[in-house]
Short mmCIF file of C-alpha atoms in Angstrom, two decimals:
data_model
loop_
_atom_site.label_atom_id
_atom_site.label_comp_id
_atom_site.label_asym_id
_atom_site.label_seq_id
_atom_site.Cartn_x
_atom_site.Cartn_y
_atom_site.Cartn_z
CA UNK Z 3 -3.56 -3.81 -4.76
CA UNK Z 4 -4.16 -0.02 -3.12
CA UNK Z 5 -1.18 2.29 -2.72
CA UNK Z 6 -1.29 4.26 0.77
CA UNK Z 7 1.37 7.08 2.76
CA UNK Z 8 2.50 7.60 5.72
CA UNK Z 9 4.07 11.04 5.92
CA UNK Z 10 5.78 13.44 8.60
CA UNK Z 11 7.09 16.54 7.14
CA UNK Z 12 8.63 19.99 8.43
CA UNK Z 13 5.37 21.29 7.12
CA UNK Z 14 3.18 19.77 9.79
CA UNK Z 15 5.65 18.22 12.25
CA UNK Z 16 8.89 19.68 14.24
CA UNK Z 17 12.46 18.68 12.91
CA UNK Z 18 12.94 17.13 16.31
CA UNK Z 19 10.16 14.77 16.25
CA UNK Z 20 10.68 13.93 12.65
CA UNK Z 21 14.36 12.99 13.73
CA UNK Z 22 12.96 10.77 16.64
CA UNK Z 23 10.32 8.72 14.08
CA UNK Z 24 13.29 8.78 11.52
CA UNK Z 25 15.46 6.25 13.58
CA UNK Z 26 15.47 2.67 12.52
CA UNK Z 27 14.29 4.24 8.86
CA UNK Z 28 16.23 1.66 7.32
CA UNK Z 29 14.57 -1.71 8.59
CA UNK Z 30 11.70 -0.31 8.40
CA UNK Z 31 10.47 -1.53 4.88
CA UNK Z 32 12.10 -4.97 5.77
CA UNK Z 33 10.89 -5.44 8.91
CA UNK Z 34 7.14 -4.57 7.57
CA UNK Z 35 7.16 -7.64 5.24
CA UNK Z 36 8.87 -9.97 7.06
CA UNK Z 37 6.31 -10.01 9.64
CA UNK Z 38 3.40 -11.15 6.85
CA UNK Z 39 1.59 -8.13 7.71
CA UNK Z 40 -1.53 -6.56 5.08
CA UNK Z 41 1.29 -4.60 3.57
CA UNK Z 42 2.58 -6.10 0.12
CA UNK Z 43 5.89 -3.48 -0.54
CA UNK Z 44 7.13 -0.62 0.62
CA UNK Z 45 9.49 2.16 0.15
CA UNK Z 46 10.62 4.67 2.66
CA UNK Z 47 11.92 8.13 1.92
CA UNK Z 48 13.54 9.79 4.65
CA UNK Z 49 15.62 13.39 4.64
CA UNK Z 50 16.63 16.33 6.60
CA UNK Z 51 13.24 17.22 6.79
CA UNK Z 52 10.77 14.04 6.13
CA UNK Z 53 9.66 10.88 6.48
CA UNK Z 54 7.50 9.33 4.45
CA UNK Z 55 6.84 5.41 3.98
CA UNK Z 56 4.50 4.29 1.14
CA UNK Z 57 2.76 1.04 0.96
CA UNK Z 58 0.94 -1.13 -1.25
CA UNK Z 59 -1.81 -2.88 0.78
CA UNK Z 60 -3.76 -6.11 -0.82
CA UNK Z 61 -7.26 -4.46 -1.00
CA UNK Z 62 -8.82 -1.76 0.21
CA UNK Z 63 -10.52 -3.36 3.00
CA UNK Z 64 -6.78 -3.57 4.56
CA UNK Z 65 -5.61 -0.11 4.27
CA UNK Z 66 -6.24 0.14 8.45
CA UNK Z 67 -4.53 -2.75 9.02
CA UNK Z 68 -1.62 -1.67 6.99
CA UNK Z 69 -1.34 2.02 8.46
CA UNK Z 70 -1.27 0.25 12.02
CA UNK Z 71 1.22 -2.18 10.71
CA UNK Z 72 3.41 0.69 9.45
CA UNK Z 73 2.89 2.64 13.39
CA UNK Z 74 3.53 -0.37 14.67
CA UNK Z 75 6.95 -1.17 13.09
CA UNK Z 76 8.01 2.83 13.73
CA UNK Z 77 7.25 2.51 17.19
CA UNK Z 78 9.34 -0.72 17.46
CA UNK Z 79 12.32 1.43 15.44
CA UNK Z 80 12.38 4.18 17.45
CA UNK Z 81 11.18 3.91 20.61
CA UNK Z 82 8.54 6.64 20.14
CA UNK Z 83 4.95 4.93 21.55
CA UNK Z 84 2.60 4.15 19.29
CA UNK Z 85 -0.05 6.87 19.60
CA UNK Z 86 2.70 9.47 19.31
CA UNK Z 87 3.93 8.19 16.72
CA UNK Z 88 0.46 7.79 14.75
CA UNK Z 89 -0.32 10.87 15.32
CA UNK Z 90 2.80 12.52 14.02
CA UNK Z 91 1.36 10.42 10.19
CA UNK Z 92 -0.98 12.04 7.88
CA UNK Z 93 -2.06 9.19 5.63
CA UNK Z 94 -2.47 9.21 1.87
CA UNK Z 95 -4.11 7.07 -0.14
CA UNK Z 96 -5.66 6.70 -3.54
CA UNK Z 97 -4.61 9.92 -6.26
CA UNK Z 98 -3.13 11.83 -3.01
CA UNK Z 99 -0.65 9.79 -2.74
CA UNK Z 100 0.65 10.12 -6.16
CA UNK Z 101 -0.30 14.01 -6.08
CA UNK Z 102 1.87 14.44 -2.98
CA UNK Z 103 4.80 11.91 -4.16
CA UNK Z 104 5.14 14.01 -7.49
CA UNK Z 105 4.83 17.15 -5.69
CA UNK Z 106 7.87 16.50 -3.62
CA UNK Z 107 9.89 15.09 -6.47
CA UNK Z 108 9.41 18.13 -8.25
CA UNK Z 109 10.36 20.07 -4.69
CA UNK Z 110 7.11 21.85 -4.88
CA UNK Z 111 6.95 20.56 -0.77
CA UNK Z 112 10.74 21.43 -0.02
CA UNK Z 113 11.45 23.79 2.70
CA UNK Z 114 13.27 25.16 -0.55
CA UNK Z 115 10.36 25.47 -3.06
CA UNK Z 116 11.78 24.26 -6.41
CA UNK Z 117 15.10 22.62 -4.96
CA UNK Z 118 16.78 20.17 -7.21
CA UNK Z 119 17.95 17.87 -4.73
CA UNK Z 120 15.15 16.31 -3.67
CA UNK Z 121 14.35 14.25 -6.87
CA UNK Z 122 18.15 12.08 -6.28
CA UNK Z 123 16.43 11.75 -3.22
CA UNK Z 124 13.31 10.09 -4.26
CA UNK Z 125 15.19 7.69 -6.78
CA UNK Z 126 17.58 6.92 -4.43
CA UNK Z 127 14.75 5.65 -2.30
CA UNK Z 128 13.46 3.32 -4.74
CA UNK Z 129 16.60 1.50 -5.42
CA UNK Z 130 17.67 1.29 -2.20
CA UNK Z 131 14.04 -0.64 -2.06
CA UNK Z 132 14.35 -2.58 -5.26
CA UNK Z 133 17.88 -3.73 -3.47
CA UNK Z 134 16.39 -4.66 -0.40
CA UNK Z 135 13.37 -6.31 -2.33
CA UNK Z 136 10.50 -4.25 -0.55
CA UNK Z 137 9.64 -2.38 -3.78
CA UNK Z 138 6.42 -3.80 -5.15
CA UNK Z 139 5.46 -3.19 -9.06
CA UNK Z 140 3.07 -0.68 -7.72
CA UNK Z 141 5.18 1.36 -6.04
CA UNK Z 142 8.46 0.92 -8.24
CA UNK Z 143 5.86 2.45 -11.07
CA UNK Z 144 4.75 5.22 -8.55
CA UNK Z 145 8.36 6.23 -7.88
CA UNK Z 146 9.65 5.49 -11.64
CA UNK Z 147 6.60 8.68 -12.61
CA UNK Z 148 7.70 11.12 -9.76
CA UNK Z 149 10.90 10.99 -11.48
CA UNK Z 150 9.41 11.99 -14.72
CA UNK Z 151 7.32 13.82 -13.36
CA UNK Z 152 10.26 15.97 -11.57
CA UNK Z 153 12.00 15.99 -14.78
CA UNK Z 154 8.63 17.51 -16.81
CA UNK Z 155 8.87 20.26 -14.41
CA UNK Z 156 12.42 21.13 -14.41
CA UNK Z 157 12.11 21.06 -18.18
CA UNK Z 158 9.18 22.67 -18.72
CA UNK Z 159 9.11 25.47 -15.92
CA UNK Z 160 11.24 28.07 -14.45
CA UNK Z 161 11.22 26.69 -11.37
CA UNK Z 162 14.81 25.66 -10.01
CA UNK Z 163 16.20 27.06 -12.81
CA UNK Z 164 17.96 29.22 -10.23
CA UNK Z 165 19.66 26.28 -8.73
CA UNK Z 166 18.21 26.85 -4.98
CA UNK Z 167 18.71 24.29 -2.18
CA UNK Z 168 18.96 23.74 1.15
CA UNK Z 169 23.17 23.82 0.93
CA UNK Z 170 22.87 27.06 -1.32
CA UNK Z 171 20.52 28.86 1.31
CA UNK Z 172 22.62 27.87 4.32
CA UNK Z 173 25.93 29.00 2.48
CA UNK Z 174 23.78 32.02 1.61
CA UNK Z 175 22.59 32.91 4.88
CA UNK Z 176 26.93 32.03 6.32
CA UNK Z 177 28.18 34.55 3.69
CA UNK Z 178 26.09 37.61 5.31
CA UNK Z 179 26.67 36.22 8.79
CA UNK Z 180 30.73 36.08 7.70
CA UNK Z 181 32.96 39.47 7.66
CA UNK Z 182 34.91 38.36 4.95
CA UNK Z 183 32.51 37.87 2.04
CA UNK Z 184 35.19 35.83 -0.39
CA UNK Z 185 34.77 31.86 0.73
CA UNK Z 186 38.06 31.71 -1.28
CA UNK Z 187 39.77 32.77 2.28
CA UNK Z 188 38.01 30.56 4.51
CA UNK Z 189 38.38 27.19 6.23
CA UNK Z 190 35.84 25.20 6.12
CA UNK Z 191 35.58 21.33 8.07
CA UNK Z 192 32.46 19.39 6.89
CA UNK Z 193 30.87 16.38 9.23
CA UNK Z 194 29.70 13.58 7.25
CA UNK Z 195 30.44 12.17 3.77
CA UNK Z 196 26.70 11.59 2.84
CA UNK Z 197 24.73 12.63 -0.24
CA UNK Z 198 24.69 15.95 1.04
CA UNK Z 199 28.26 16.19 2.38
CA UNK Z 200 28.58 16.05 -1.51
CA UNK Z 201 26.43 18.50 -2.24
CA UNK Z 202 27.83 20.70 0.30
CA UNK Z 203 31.24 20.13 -1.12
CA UNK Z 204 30.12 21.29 -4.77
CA UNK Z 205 28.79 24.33 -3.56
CA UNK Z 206 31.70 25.48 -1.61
CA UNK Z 207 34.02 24.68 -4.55
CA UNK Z 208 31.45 26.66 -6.90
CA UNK Z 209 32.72 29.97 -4.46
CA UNK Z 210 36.17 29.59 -4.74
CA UNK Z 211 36.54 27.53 -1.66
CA UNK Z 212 39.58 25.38 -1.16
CA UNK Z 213 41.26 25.03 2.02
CA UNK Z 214 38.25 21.82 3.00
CA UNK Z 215 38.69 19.06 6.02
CA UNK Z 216 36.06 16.56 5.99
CA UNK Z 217 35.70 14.37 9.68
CA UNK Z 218 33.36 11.29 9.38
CA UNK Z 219 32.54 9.31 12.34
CA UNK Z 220 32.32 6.03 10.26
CA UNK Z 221 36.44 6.48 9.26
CA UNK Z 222 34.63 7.23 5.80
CA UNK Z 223 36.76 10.70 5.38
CA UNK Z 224 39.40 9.49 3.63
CA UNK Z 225 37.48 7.70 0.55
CA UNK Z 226 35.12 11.07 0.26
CA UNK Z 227 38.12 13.33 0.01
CA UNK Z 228 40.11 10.69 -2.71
CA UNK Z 229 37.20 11.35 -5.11
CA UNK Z 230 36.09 14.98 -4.13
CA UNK Z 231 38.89 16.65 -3.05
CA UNK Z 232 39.64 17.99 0.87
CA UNK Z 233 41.86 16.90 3.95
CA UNK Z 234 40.55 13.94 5.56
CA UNK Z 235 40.33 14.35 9.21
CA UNK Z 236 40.62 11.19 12.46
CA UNK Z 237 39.67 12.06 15.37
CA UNK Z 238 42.79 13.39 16.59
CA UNK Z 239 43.26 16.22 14.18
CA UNK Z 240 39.74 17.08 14.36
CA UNK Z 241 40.31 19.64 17.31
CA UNK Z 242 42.65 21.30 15.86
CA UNK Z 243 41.06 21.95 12.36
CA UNK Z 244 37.82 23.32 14.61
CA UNK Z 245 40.06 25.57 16.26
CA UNK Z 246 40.95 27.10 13.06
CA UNK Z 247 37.87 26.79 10.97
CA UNK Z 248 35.64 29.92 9.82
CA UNK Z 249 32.67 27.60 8.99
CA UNK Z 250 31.77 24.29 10.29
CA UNK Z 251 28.95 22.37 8.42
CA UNK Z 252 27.15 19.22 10.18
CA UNK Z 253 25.79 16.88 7.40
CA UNK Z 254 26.23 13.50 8.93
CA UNK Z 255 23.20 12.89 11.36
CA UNK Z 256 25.64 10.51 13.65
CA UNK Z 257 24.81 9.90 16.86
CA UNK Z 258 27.03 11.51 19.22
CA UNK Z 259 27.04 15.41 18.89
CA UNK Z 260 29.30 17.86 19.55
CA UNK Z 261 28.14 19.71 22.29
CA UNK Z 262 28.88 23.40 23.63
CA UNK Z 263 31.30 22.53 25.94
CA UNK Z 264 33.20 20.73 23.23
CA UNK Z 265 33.29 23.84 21.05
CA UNK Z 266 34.36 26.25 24.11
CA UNK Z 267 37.36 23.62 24.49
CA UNK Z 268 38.56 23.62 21.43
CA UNK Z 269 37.75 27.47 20.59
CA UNK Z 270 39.54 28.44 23.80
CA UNK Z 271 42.46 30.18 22.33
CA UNK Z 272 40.70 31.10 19.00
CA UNK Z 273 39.76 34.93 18.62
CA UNK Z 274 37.86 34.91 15.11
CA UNK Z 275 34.45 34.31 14.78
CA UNK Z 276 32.99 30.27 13.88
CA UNK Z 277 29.86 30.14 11.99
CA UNK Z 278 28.28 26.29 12.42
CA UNK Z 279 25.55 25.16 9.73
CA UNK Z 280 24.10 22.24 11.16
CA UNK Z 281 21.85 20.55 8.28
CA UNK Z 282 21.58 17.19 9.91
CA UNK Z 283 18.37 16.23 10.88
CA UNK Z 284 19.08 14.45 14.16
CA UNK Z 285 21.42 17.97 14.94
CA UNK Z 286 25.28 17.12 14.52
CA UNK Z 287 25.55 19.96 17.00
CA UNK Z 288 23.99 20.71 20.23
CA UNK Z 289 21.77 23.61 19.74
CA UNK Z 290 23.25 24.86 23.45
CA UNK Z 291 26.88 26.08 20.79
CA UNK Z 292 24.91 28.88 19.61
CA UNK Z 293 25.48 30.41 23.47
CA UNK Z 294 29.12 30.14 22.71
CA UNK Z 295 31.33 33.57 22.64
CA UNK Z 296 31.55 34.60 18.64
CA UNK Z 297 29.89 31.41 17.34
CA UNK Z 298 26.63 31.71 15.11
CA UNK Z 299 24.23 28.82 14.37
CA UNK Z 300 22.93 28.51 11.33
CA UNK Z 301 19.80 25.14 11.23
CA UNK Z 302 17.17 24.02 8.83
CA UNK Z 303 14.63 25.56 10.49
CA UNK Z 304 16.63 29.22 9.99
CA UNK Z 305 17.03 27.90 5.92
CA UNK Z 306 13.26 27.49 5.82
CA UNK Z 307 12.35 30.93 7.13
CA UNK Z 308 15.34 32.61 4.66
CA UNK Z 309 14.35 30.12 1.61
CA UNK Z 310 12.92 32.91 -1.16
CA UNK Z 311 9.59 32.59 -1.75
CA UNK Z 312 9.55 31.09 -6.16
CA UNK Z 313 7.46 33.09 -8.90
CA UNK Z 314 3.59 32.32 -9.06
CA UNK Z 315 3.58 31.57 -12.28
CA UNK Z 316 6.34 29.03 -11.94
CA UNK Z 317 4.44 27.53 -9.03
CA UNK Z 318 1.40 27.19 -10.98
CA UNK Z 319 2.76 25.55 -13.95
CA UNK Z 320 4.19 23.20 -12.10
CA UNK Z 321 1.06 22.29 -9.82
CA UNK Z 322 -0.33 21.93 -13.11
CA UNK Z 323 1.81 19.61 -14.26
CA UNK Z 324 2.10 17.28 -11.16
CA UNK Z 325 -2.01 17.46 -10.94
CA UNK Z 326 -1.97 16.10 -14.34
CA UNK Z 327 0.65 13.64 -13.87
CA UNK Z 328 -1.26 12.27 -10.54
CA UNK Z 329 -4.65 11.76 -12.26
CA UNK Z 330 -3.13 10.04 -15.15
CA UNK Z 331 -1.72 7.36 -12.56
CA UNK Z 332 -4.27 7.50 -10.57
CA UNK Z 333 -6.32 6.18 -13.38
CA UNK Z 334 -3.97 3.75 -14.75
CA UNK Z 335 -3.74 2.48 -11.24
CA UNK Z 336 -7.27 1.58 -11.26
CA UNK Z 337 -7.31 0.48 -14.70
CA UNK Z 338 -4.75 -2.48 -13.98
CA UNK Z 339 -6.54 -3.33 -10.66
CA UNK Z 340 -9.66 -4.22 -13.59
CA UNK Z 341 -6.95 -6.74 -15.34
CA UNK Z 342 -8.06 -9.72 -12.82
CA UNK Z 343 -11.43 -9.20 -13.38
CA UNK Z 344 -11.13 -8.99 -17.79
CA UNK Z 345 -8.99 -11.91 -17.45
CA UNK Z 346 -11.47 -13.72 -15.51
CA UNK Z 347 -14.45 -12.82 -17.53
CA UNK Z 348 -12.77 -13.78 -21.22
CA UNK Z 349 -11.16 -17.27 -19.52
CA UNK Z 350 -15.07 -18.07 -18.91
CA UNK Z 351 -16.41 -16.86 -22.03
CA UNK Z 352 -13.65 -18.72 -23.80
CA UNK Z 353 -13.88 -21.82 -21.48
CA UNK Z 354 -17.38 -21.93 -22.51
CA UNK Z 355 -16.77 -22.07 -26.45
CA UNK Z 356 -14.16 -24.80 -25.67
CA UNK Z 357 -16.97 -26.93 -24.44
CA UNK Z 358 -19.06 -26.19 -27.74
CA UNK Z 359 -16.41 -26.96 -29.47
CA UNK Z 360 -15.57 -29.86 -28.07
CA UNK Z 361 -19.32 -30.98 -29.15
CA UNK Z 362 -18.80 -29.71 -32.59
CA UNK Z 363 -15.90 -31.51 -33.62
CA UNK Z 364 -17.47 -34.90 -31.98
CA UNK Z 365 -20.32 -34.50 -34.15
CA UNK Z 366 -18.16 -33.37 -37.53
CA UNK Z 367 -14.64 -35.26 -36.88
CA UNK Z 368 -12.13 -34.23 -39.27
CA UNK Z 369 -14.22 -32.28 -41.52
CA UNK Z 370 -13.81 -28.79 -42.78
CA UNK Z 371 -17.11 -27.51 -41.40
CA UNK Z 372 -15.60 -27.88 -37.74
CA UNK Z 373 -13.17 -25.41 -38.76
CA UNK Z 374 -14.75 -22.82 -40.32
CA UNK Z 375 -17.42 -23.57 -37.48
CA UNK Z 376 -14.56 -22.72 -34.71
CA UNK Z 377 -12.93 -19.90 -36.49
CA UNK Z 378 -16.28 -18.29 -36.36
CA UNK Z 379 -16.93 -18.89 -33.01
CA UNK Z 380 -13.85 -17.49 -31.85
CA UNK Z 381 -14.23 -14.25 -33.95
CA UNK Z 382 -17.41 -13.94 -32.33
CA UNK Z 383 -16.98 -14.18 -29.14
CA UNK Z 384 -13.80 -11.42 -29.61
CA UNK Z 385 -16.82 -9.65 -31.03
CA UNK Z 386 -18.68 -9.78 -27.79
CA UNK Z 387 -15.58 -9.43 -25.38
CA UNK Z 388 -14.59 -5.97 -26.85
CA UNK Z 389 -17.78 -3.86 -25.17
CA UNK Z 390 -17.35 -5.57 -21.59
CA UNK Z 391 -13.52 -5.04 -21.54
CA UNK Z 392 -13.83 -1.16 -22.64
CA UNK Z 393 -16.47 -0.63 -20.18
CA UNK Z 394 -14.19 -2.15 -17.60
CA UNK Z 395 -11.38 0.01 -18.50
CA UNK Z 396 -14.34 2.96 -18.21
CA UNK Z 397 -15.25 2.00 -15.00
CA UNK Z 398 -12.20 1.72 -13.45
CA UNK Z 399 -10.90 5.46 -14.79
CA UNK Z 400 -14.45 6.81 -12.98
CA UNK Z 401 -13.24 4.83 -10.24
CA UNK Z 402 -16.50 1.86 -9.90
CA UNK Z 403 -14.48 -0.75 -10.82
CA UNK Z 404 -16.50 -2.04 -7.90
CA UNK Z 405 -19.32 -2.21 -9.53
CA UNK Z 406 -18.33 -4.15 -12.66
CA UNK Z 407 -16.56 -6.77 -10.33
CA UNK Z 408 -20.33 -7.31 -8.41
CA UNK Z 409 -21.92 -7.42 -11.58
CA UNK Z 410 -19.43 -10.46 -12.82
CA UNK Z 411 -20.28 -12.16 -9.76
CA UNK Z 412 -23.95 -11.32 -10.23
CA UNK Z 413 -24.85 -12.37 -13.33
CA UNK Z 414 -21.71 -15.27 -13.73
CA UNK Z 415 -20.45 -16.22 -11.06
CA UNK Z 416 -17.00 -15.37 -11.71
CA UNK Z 417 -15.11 -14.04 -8.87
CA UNK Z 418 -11.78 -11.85 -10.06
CA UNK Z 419 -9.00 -13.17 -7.90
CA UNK Z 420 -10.16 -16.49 -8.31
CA UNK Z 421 -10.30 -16.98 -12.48
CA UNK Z 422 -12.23 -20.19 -13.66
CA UNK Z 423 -9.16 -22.61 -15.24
CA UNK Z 424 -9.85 -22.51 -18.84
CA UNK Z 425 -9.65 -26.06 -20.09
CA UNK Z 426 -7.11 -27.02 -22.95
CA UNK Z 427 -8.87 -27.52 -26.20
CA UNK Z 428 -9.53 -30.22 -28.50
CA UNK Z 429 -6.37 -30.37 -30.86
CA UNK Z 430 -7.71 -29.45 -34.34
CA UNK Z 431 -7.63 -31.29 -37.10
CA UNK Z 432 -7.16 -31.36 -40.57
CA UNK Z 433 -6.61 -28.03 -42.57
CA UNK Z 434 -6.43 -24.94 -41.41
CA UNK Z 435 -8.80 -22.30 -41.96
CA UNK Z 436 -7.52 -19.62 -44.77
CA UNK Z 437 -5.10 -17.58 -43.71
CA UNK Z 438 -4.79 -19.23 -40.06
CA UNK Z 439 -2.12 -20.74 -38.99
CA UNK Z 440 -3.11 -23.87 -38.07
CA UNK Z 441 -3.66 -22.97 -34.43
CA UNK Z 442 -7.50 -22.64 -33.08
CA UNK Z 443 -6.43 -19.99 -30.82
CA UNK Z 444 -4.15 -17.74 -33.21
CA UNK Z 445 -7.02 -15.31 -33.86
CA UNK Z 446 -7.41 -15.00 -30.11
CA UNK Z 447 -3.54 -14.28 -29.18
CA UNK Z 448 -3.47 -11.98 -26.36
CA UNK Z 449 -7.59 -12.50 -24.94
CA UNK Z 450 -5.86 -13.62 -21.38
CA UNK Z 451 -3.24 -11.06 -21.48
CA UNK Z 452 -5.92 -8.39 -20.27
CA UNK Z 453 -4.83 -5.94 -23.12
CA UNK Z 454 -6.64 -4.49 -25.72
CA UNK Z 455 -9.81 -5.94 -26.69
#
């Protein structure tokens, strides 16, 4: 199994087009596996600013026909036509995809270097996969280590130890817009009761913030505010809460968005100014409200160019970390695909001895020379597994796994994904060797397991 990625990012990609490949993010995963394509698992990570599906394809010799699978099942989603849409995709595969995973976890890629956020995002992602049963062992280990690895660098770095985010810049960036500095006086209404409808709620509490309406589109507004505080709003007391709001944040992504004309309405008689942070990635808000009398707009594009820029040294450390972390998966990766093969390879050897076995005991019967005959025989063939299994594990890290599988083939005739059926053996018979437990085999506990030699 090969790991690959698919990824669209503010870095290379506008907001608008990510939004557009975004839709249908959801069934995406599903949708990939139900139609038997080369694509084993997947796990899709979508936010205000990404999307990124990652894979695990059968062999290398389908990676193509997995990326195309992937385009294929976007298109479908969003209506976007194929070639746009794989050309909006860089693709990852082998240690990049764990480097760039890792790196994002750690929100070393965030439009925010060093936000926090983005590692709930990535775990989220994986057990909204487990729970939908896309998330193959490869990947569920692959997410599993970005979330160390974002944890290494939080604990070991100063980076995000100011607590930076996307919410925190945007509020940032409202207070110097605002004339009153103290969010203690201002009314704020929030769309959407999302992860980062929470966040945004945290934050605003964190200034002194109280007087909060939260509208949700889904009739979701009234379970938010019962746990997190606020005024739910319906749709019939949303106008009037816009009228009097100082700040209006978009987190919800919904469908329908409020356009200029709606804002004009409902600001008619309203002379104070309306600052609008719109942090949805398929806008809340038409970006037309910004033309509005007294109302600024605040978007993640304007968060990006305000974000700070971290400390170098922080940066480094924790480049130097997530390197690390992706070679050291990277190379485990490579060391399991090698399992098949060592498994193969000792089921021969061993289904070899069985057979001279076999002979030995028909020539001894029940005699004490069988055993001590078989009980050698087994120790020595251990003895000769232990070299080809390290240099396996060898191989694989220096990635020519490849070569050690042609070289089974070559000189055995053993073929990996097809094992040769090791044979039950004899039953032995009378006593056990010294120290044995009465069990042919006990010596060799473990030489199918693929483990240590």
């Amino acid at each position: 199994m090969v790991l690959l990625s698919l990824i669209a990012t503010h870095s290379d990609v506008d907001l608008e087009t990510v939004a557009r490949l975004s839709a249908g993010a959801s069934q995406v995963s599903s949708s990939l596996l139900e139609t038997g394509s080369a694509v084993s698992g997947s796990v899709v990570l979508a936010t205000c600013n990404r999307f990124e599906v990652y894979c695990e394809a059968k062999s290398e010799a389908d990676i193509e026909a997995a990326r195309s699978a992937v385009v294929a099942e976007i298109s479908r989603h969003s209506g976007l036509s194929k070639d746009l849409v794989s050309r909006s995709f860089t693709t990852n595969t082998g240690e990049s995809v764990a480097k760039h995973l890792f790196a994002v976890g750690a929100g070393l890629d965030s439009a925010v270097v060093g936000e926090r956020e983005i590692a709930g995002q990535v775990r989220r992602a994986l057990i909204e996969a487990q729970e939908k049963g896309t998330a193959s062992g490869g990947l569920t280990r692959l997410f599993q280590t970005a979330s160390r690895t974002a944890k290494d660098v939080g604990a070991l770095t100063a980076l995000g130890k100011r607590g930076l985010s996307i919410v925190s810049v945007a509020l940032e960036l409202a207070t110097d817009l605002s004339v009153d500095l103290d969010w203690r006086n201002k009314k704020v209404v929030v769309f959407g009761t999302g992860a980062y409808a929470g966040a945004t709620m945290a934050l605003l509490k964190e200034r002194g913030c109280t007087d909060i309406s939260v509208y949700s589109s889904s009739d979701r507004a009234e379970s938010f505010t019962a746990s997190r505080g606020g005024t739910p709003l319906t749709r019939d007391s949303l106008p009037a809460a816009l009228a009097a709001a100082d700040v209006v944040i978009g987190c919800s992504g919904s469908d329908s968005q409020v356009s200029a004309k709606d804002i004009s309405r409902v600001r008619a008689n309203s002379n104070k100014p309306l600052i609008i942070i719109d942090l949805a990635l398929t806008h809340d808000f038409e970006p037309a409200v910004r033309e509005v009398d007294g109302v600024d707009l605040i978007t993640l594009e304007s968060v990006r160019l305000a974000a700070p820029a971290e400390q170098a040294e922080s940066l480094k450390q924790a480049s130097g970390i997530v390197a690390d972390a992706a070679k050291a998966f990277s190379e485990l990766q490579l060391s399991r695909q090698m399992d098949s093969a060592i498994v193969a390879l000792r089921r021969h050897t061993l289904n070899v001895l069985d057979s001279e076995l076999e002979k030995v005991r028909a020539q001894h019967g029940c005699t004490g020379a069988a055993e001590e005959v078989e009980f050698a025989m087994r120790r020595m063939v251990k003895q000769l597994l232990h070299v080809p299994t390290v240099r396996a594990r060898e191989l694989a890290a220096s990635g020519q796994q490849d070569d050690y599988i042609k070289g089974l083939e070559a000189l055995f005739g053993i073929t990996p994904d097809q094992p040769v059926t090791r044979r039950p053996a004899a039953p032995a018979h009378g006593s056990a060797h010294p120290g044995h437990n009465g069990d042919p085999e006990a010596d060799d506990a473990g030489t199918d397991t693929a483990q240590s030699a």
